[in-house]
PDB file of C-alpha atoms in Angstrom:
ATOM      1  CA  UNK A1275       0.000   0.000   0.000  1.00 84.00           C
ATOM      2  CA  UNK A1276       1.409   3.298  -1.296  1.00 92.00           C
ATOM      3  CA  UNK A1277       0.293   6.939   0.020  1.00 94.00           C
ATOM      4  CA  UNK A1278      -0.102   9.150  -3.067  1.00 94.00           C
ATOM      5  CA  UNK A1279      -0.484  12.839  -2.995  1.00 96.00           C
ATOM      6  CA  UNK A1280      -1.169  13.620  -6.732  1.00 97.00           C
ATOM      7  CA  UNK A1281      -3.729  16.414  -8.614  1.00 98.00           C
ATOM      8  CA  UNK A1282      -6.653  14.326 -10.299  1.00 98.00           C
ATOM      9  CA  UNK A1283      -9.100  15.483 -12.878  1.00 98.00           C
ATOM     10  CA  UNK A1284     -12.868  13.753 -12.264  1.00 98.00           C
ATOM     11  CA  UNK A1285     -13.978  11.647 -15.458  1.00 97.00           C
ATOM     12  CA  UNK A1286     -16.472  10.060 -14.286  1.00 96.00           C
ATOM     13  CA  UNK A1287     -18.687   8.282 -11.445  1.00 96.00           C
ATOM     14  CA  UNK A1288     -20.869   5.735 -10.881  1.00 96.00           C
ATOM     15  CA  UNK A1289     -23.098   5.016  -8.161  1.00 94.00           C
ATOM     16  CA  UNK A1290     -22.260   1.774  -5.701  1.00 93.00           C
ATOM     17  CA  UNK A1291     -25.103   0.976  -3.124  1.00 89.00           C
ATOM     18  CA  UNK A1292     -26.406   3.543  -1.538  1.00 90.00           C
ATOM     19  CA  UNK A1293     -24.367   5.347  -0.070  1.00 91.00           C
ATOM     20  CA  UNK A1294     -21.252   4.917  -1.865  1.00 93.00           C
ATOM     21  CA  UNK A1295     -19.450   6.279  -5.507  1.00 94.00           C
ATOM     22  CA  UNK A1296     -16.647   4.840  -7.866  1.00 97.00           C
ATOM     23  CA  UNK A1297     -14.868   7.742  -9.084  1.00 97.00           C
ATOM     24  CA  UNK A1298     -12.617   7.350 -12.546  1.00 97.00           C
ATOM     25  CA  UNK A1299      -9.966  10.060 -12.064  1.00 97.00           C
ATOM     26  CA  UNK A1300      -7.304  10.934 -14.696  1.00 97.00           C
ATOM     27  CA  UNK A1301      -3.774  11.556 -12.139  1.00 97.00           C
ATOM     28  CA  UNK A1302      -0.704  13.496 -13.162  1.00 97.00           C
ATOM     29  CA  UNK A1303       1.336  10.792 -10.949  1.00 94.00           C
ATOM     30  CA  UNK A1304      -0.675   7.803 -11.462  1.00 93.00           C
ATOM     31  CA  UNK A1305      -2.543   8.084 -14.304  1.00 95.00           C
ATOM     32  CA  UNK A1306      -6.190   6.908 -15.268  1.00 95.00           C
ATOM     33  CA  UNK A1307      -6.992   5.259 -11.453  1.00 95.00           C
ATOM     34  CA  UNK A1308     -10.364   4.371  -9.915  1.00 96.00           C
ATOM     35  CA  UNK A1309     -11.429   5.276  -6.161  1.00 96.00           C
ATOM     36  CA  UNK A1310     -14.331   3.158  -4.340  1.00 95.00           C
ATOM     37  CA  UNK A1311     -15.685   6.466  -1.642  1.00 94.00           C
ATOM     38  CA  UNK A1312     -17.971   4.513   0.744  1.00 92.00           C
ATOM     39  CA  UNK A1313     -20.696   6.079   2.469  1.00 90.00           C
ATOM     40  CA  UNK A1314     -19.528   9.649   0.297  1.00 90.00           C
ATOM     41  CA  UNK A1315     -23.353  10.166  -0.430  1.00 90.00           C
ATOM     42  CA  UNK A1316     -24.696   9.870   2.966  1.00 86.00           C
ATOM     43  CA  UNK A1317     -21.818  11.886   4.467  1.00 69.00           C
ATOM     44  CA  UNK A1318     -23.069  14.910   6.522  1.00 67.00           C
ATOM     45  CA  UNK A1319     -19.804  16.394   8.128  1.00 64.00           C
ATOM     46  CA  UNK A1320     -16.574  17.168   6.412  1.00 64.00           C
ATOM     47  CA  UNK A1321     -14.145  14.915   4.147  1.00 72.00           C
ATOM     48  CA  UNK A1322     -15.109  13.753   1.652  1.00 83.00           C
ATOM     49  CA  UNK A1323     -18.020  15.464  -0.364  1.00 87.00           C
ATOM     50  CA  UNK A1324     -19.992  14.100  -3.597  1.00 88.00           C
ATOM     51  CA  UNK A1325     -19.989  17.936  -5.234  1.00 89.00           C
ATOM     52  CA  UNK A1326     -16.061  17.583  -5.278  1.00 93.00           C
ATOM     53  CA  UNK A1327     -16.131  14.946  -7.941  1.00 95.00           C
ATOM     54  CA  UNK A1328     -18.450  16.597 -10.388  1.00 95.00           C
ATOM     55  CA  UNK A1329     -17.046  15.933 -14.319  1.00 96.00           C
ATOM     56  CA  UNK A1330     -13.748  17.592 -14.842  1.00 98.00           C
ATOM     57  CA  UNK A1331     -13.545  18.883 -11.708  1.00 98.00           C
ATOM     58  CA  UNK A1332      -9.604  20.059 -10.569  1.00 98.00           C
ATOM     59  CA  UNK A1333      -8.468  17.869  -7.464  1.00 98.00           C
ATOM     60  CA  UNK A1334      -5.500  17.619  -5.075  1.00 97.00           C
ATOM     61  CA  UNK A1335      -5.822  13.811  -3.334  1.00 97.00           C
ATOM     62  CA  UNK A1336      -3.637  12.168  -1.169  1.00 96.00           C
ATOM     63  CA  UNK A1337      -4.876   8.764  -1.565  1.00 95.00           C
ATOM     64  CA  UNK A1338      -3.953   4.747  -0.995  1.00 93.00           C
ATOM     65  CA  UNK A1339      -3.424   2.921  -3.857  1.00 92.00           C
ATOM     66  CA  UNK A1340      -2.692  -0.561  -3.776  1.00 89.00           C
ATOM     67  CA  UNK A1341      -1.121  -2.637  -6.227  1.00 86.00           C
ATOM     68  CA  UNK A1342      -3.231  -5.922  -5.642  1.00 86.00           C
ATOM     69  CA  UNK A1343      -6.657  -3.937  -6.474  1.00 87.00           C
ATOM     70  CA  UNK A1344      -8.141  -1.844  -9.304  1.00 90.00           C
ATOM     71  CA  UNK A1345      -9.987   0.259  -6.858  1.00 94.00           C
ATOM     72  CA  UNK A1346      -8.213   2.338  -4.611  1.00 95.00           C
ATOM     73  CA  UNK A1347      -8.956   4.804  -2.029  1.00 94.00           C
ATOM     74  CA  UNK A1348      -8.961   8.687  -1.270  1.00 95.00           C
ATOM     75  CA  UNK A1349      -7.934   9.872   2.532  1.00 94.00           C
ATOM     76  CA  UNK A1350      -7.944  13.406   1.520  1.00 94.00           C
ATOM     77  CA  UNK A1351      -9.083  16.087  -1.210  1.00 95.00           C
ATOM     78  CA  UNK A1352      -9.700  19.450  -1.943  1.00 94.00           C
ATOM     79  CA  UNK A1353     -10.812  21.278  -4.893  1.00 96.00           C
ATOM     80  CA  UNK A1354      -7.518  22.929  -6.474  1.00 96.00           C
ATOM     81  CA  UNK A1355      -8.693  24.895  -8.808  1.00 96.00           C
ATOM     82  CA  UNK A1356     -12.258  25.778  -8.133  1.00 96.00           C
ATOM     83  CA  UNK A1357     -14.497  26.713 -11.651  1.00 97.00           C
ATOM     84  CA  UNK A1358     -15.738  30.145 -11.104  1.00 97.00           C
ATOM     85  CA  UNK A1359     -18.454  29.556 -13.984  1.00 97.00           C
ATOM     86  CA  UNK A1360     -18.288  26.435 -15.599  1.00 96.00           C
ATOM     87  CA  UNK A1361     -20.930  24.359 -12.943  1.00 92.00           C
ATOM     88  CA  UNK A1362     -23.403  27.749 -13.833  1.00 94.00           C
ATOM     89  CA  UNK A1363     -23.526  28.215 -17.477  1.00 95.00           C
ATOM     90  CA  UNK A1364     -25.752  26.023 -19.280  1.00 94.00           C
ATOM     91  CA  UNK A1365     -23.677  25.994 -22.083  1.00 95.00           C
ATOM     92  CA  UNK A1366     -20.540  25.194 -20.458  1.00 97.00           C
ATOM     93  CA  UNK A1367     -21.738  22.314 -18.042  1.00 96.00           C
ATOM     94  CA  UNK A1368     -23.050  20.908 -21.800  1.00 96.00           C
ATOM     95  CA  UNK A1369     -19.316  20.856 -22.672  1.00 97.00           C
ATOM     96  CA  UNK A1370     -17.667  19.876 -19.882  1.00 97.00           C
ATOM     97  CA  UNK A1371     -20.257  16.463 -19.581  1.00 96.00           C
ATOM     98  CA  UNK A1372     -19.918  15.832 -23.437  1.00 97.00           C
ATOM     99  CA  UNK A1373     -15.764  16.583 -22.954  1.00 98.00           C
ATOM    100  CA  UNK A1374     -15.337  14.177 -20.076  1.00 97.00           C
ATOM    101  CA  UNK A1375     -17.343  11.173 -21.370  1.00 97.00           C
ATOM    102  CA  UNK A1376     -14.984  11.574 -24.492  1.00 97.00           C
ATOM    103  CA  UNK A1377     -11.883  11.393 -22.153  1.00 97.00           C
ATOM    104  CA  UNK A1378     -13.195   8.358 -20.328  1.00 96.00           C
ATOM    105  CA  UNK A1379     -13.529   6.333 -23.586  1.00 95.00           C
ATOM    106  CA  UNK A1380     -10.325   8.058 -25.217  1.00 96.00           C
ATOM    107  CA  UNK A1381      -7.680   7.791 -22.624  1.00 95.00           C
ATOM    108  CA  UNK A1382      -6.570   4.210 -22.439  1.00 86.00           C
ATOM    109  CA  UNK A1383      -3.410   4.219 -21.395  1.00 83.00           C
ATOM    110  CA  UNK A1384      -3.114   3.344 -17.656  1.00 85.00           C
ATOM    111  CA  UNK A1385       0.799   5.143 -16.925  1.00 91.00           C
ATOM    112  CA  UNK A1386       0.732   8.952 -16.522  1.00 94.00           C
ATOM    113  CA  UNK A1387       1.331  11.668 -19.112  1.00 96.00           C
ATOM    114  CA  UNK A1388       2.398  14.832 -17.678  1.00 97.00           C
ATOM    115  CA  UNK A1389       1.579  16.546 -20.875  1.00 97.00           C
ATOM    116  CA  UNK A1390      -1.636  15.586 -21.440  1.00 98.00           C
ATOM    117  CA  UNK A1391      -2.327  16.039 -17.807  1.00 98.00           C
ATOM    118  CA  UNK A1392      -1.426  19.787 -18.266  1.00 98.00           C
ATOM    119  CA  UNK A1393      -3.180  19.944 -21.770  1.00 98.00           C
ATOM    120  CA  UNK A1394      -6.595  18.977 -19.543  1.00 98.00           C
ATOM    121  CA  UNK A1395      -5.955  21.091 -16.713  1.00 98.00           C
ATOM    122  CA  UNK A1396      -4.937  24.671 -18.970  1.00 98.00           C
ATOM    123  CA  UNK A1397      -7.778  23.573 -21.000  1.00 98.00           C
ATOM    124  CA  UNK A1398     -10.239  23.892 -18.845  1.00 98.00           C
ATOM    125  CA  UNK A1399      -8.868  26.999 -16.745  1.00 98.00           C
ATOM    126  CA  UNK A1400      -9.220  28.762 -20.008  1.00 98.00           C
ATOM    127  CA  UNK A1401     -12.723  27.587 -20.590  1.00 98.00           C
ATOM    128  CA  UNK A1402     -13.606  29.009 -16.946  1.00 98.00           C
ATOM    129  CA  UNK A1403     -13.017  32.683 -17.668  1.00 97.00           C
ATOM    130  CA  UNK A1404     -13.766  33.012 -21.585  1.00 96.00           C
ATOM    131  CA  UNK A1405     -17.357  33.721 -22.904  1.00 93.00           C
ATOM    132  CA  UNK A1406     -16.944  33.097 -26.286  1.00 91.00           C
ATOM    133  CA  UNK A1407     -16.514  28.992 -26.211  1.00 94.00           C
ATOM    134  CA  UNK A1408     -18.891  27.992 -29.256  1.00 93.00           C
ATOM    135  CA  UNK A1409     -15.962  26.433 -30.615  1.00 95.00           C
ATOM    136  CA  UNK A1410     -13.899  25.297 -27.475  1.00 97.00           C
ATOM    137  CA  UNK A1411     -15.045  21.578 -27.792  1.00 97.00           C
ATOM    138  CA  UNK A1412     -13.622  21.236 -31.471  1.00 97.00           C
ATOM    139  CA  UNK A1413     -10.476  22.603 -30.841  1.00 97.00           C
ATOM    140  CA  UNK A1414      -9.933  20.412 -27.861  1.00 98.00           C
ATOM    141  CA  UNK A1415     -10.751  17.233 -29.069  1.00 98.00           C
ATOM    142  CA  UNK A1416      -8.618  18.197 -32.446  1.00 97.00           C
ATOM    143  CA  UNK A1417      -5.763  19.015 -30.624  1.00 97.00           C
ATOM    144  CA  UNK A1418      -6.062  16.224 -27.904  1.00 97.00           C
ATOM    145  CA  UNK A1419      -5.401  14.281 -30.794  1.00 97.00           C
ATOM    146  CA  UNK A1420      -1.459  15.236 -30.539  1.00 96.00           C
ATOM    147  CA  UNK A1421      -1.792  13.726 -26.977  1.00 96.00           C
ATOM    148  CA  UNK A1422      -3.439  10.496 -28.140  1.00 95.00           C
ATOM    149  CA  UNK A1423      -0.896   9.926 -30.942  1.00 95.00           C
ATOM    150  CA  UNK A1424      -2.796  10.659 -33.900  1.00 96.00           C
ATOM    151  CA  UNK A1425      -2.925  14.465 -34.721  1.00 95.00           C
ATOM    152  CA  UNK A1426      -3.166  14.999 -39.022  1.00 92.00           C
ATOM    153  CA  UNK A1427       0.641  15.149 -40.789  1.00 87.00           C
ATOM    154  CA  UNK A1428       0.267  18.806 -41.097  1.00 85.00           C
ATOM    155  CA  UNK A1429       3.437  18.554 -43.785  1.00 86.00           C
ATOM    156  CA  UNK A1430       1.144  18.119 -46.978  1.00 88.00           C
ATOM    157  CA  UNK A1431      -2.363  20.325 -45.842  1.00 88.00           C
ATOM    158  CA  UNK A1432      -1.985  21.938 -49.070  1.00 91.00           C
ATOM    159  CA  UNK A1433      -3.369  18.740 -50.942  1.00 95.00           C
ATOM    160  CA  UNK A1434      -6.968  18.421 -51.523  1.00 95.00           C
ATOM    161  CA  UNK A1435      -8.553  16.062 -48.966  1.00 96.00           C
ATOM    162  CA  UNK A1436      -7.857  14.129 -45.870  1.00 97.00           C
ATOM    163  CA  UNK A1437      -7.896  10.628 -44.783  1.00 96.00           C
ATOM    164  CA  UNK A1438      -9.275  10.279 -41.611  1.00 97.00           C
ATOM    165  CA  UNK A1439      -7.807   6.422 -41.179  1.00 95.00           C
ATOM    166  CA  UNK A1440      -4.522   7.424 -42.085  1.00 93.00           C
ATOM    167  CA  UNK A1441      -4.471  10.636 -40.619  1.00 94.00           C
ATOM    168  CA  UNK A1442      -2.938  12.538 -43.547  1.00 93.00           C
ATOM    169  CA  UNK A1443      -3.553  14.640 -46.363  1.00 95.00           C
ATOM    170  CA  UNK A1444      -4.369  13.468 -49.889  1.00 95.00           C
ATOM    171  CA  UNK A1445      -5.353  14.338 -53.727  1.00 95.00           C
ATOM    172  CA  UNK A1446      -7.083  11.332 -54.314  1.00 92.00           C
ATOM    173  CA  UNK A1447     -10.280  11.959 -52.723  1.00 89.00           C
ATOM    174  CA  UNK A1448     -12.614   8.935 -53.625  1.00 90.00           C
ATOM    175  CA  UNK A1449     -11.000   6.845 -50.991  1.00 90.00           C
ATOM    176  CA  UNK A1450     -12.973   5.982 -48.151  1.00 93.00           C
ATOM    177  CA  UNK A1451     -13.216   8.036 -44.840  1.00 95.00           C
ATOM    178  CA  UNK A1452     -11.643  10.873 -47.090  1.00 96.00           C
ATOM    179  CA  UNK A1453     -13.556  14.418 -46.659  1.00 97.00           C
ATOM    180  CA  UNK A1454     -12.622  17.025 -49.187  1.00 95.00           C
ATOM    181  CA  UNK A1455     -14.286  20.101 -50.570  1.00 95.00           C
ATOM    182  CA  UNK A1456     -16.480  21.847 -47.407  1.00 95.00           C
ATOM    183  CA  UNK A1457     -16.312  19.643 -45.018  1.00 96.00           C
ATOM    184  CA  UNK A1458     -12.394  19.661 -45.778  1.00 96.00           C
ATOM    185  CA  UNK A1459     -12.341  23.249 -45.155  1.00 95.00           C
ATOM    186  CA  UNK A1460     -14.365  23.518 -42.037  1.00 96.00           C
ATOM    187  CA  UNK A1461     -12.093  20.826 -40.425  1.00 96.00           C
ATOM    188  CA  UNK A1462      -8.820  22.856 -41.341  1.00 95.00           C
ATOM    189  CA  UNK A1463      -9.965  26.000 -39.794  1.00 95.00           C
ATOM    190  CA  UNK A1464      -8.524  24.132 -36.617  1.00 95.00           C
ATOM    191  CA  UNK A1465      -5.415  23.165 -37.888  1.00 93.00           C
ATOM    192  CA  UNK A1466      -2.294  24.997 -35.969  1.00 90.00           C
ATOM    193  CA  UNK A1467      -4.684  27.210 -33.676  1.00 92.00           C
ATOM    194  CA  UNK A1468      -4.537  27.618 -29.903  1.00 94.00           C
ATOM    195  CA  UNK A1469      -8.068  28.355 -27.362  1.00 95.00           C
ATOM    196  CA  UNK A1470      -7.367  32.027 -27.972  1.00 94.00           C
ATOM    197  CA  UNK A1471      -7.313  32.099 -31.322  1.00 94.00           C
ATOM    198  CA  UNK A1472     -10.437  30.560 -31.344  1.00 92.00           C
ATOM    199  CA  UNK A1473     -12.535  33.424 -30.831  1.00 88.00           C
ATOM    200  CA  UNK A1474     -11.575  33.970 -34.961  1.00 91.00           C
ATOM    201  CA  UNK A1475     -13.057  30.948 -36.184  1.00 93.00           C
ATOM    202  CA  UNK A1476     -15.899  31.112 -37.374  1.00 92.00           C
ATOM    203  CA  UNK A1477     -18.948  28.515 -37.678  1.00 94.00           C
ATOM    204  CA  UNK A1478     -22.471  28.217 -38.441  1.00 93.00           C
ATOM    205  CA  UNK A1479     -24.201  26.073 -36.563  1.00 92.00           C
ATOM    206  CA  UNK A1480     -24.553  23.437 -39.194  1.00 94.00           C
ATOM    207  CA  UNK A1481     -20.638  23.546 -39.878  1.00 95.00           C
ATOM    208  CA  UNK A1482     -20.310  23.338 -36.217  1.00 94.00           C
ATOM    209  CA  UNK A1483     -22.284  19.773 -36.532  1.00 94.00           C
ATOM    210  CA  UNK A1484     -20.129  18.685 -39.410  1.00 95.00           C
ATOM    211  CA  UNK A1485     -17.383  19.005 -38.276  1.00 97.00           C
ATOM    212  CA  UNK A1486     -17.750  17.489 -34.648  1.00 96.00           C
ATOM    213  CA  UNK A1487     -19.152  14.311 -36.589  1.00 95.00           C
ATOM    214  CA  UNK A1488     -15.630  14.254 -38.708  1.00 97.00           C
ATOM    215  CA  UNK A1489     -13.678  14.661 -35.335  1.00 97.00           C
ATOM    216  CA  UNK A1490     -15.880  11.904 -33.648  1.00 97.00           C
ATOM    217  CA  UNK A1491     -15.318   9.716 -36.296  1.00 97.00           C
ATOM    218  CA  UNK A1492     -11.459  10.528 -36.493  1.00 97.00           C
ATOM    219  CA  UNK A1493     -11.715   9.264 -32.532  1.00 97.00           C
ATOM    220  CA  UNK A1494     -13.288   5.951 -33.817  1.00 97.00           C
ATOM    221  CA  UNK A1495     -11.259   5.252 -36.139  1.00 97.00           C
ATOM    222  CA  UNK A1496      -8.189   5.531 -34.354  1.00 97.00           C
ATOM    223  CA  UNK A1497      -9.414   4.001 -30.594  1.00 96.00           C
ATOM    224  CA  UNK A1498     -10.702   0.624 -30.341  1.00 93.00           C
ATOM    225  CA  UNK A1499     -13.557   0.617 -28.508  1.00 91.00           C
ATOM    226  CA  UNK A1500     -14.230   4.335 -28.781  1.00 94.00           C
ATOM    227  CA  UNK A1501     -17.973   4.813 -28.980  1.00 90.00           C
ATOM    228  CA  UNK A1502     -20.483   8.195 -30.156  1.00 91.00           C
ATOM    229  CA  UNK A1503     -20.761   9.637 -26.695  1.00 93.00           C
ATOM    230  CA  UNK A1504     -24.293   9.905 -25.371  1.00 92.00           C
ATOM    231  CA  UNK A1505     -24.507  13.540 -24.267  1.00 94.00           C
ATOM    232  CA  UNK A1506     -23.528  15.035 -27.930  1.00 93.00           C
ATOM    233  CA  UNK A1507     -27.439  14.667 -27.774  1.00 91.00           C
ATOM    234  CA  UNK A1508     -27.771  17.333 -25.367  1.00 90.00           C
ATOM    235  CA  UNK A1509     -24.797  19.392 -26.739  1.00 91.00           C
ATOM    236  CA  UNK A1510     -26.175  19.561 -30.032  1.00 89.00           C
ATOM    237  CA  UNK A1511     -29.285  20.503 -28.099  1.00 89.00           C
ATOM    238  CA  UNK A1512     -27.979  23.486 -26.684  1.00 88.00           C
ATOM    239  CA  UNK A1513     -25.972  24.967 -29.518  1.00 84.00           C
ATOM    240  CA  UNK A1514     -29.189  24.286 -31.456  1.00 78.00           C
TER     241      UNK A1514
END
């Protein structure tokens, strides 16, 4: 049994009994790691809370982990970097639920990634003070992609389509999973950008749609077992 102090980022949770949660957590020293908090729903004084593991939320944990089990166990937490606006804003709550379930089916590696750890974490301090975040889900998800090992060969974007299973650009565009003409455009508005250049890109609401299908199907075709997450319902929803 090994004491870990560590920052965590909530994916997900799922309810156990009654009273009790398993919380998926993405750690900058561990990695993706699980945490079984009994009795966290019925608990009335202090420790640990059920609002401090809301989606995405920014933790600081000194925890047990043990290397016989898959579930391990939090002594302490507190909220490091608490969202000024994010739980309040209909629109960016939308986000946040549709960006986590993403990251719960897209990271699969197990050992810990500083950088995507601080690609997450800057990420979503950014998204907490800016108003203008129409956009802020497509640009993540494109440029997690450099985290996740598949981000497009930016050496030939000049050509006239892309491949979406090879990740690279292309001139013959009758292949399969190629896009070309609009829907090769939209997608390239993201190519090279950072969250505050964002604000300059601009989408309708259809081209919005597009091109989060092309990115979702980029996902698929690169993860096994990556699946269409279920809130894009509700995101589409409220950008609707």
């Amino acid at each position: 049994m090994a004491v870990v102090a560590t920052k965590a980022i909530v994916l997900n949770t799922i309810k156990y009994s009654d009273s009790s949660l398993i919380v998926k957590c993405y750690t900058l020293q561990s990695g993706l790691t699980s945490y079984l908090l009994r009795g966290v729903l019925k608990s009335k004084k202090g420790g640990l809370k059920a609002a401090y593991f809301q989606p995405l939320t920014q933790l600081s944990i000194i925890a047990s982990h043990s290397e016989k089990k898959t579930l391990h166990h939090i002594k302490e937490v507190h909220v490091s970097n608490p969202y000024k606006t994010i739980y309040k804003d209909i629109v960016k709550q939308s986000i946040v639920l549709f960006l986590a379930e993403v990251l719960s089916y897209a990271i699969q590696e197990e050992e810990p990634n500083t950088n995507l750890f601080s690609y997450i974490e800057t990420a979503f301090t950014w998204l907490d003070v800016h108003d203008n975040v129409a956009n802020f889900h497509l640009l993540f998800l494109f440029n997690l992609t450099q985290f996740l090992g598949f981000y497009p060969n930016v050496s030939e974007k000049d050509k006239l389509g892309f491949n979406l299973l090879e990740g690279n650009f292309t001139n013959s565009t009758s292949q399969k999973n190629t896009i070309y003409k609009n829907q090769f455009y939209q997608f390239k508005k993201l190519l090279g950008i950072n969250f505050d250049a964002i604000e300059n890109v601009s989408f309708s609401k259809q081209e919005r749609q597009t091109v989060l299908k092309i990115i979702i199907r980029y996902f698929e075709l690169h993860l096994d077992g990556f699946r269409t997450p279920k809130s894009l319902q509700i995101l589409e929803a409220v950008f609707s």
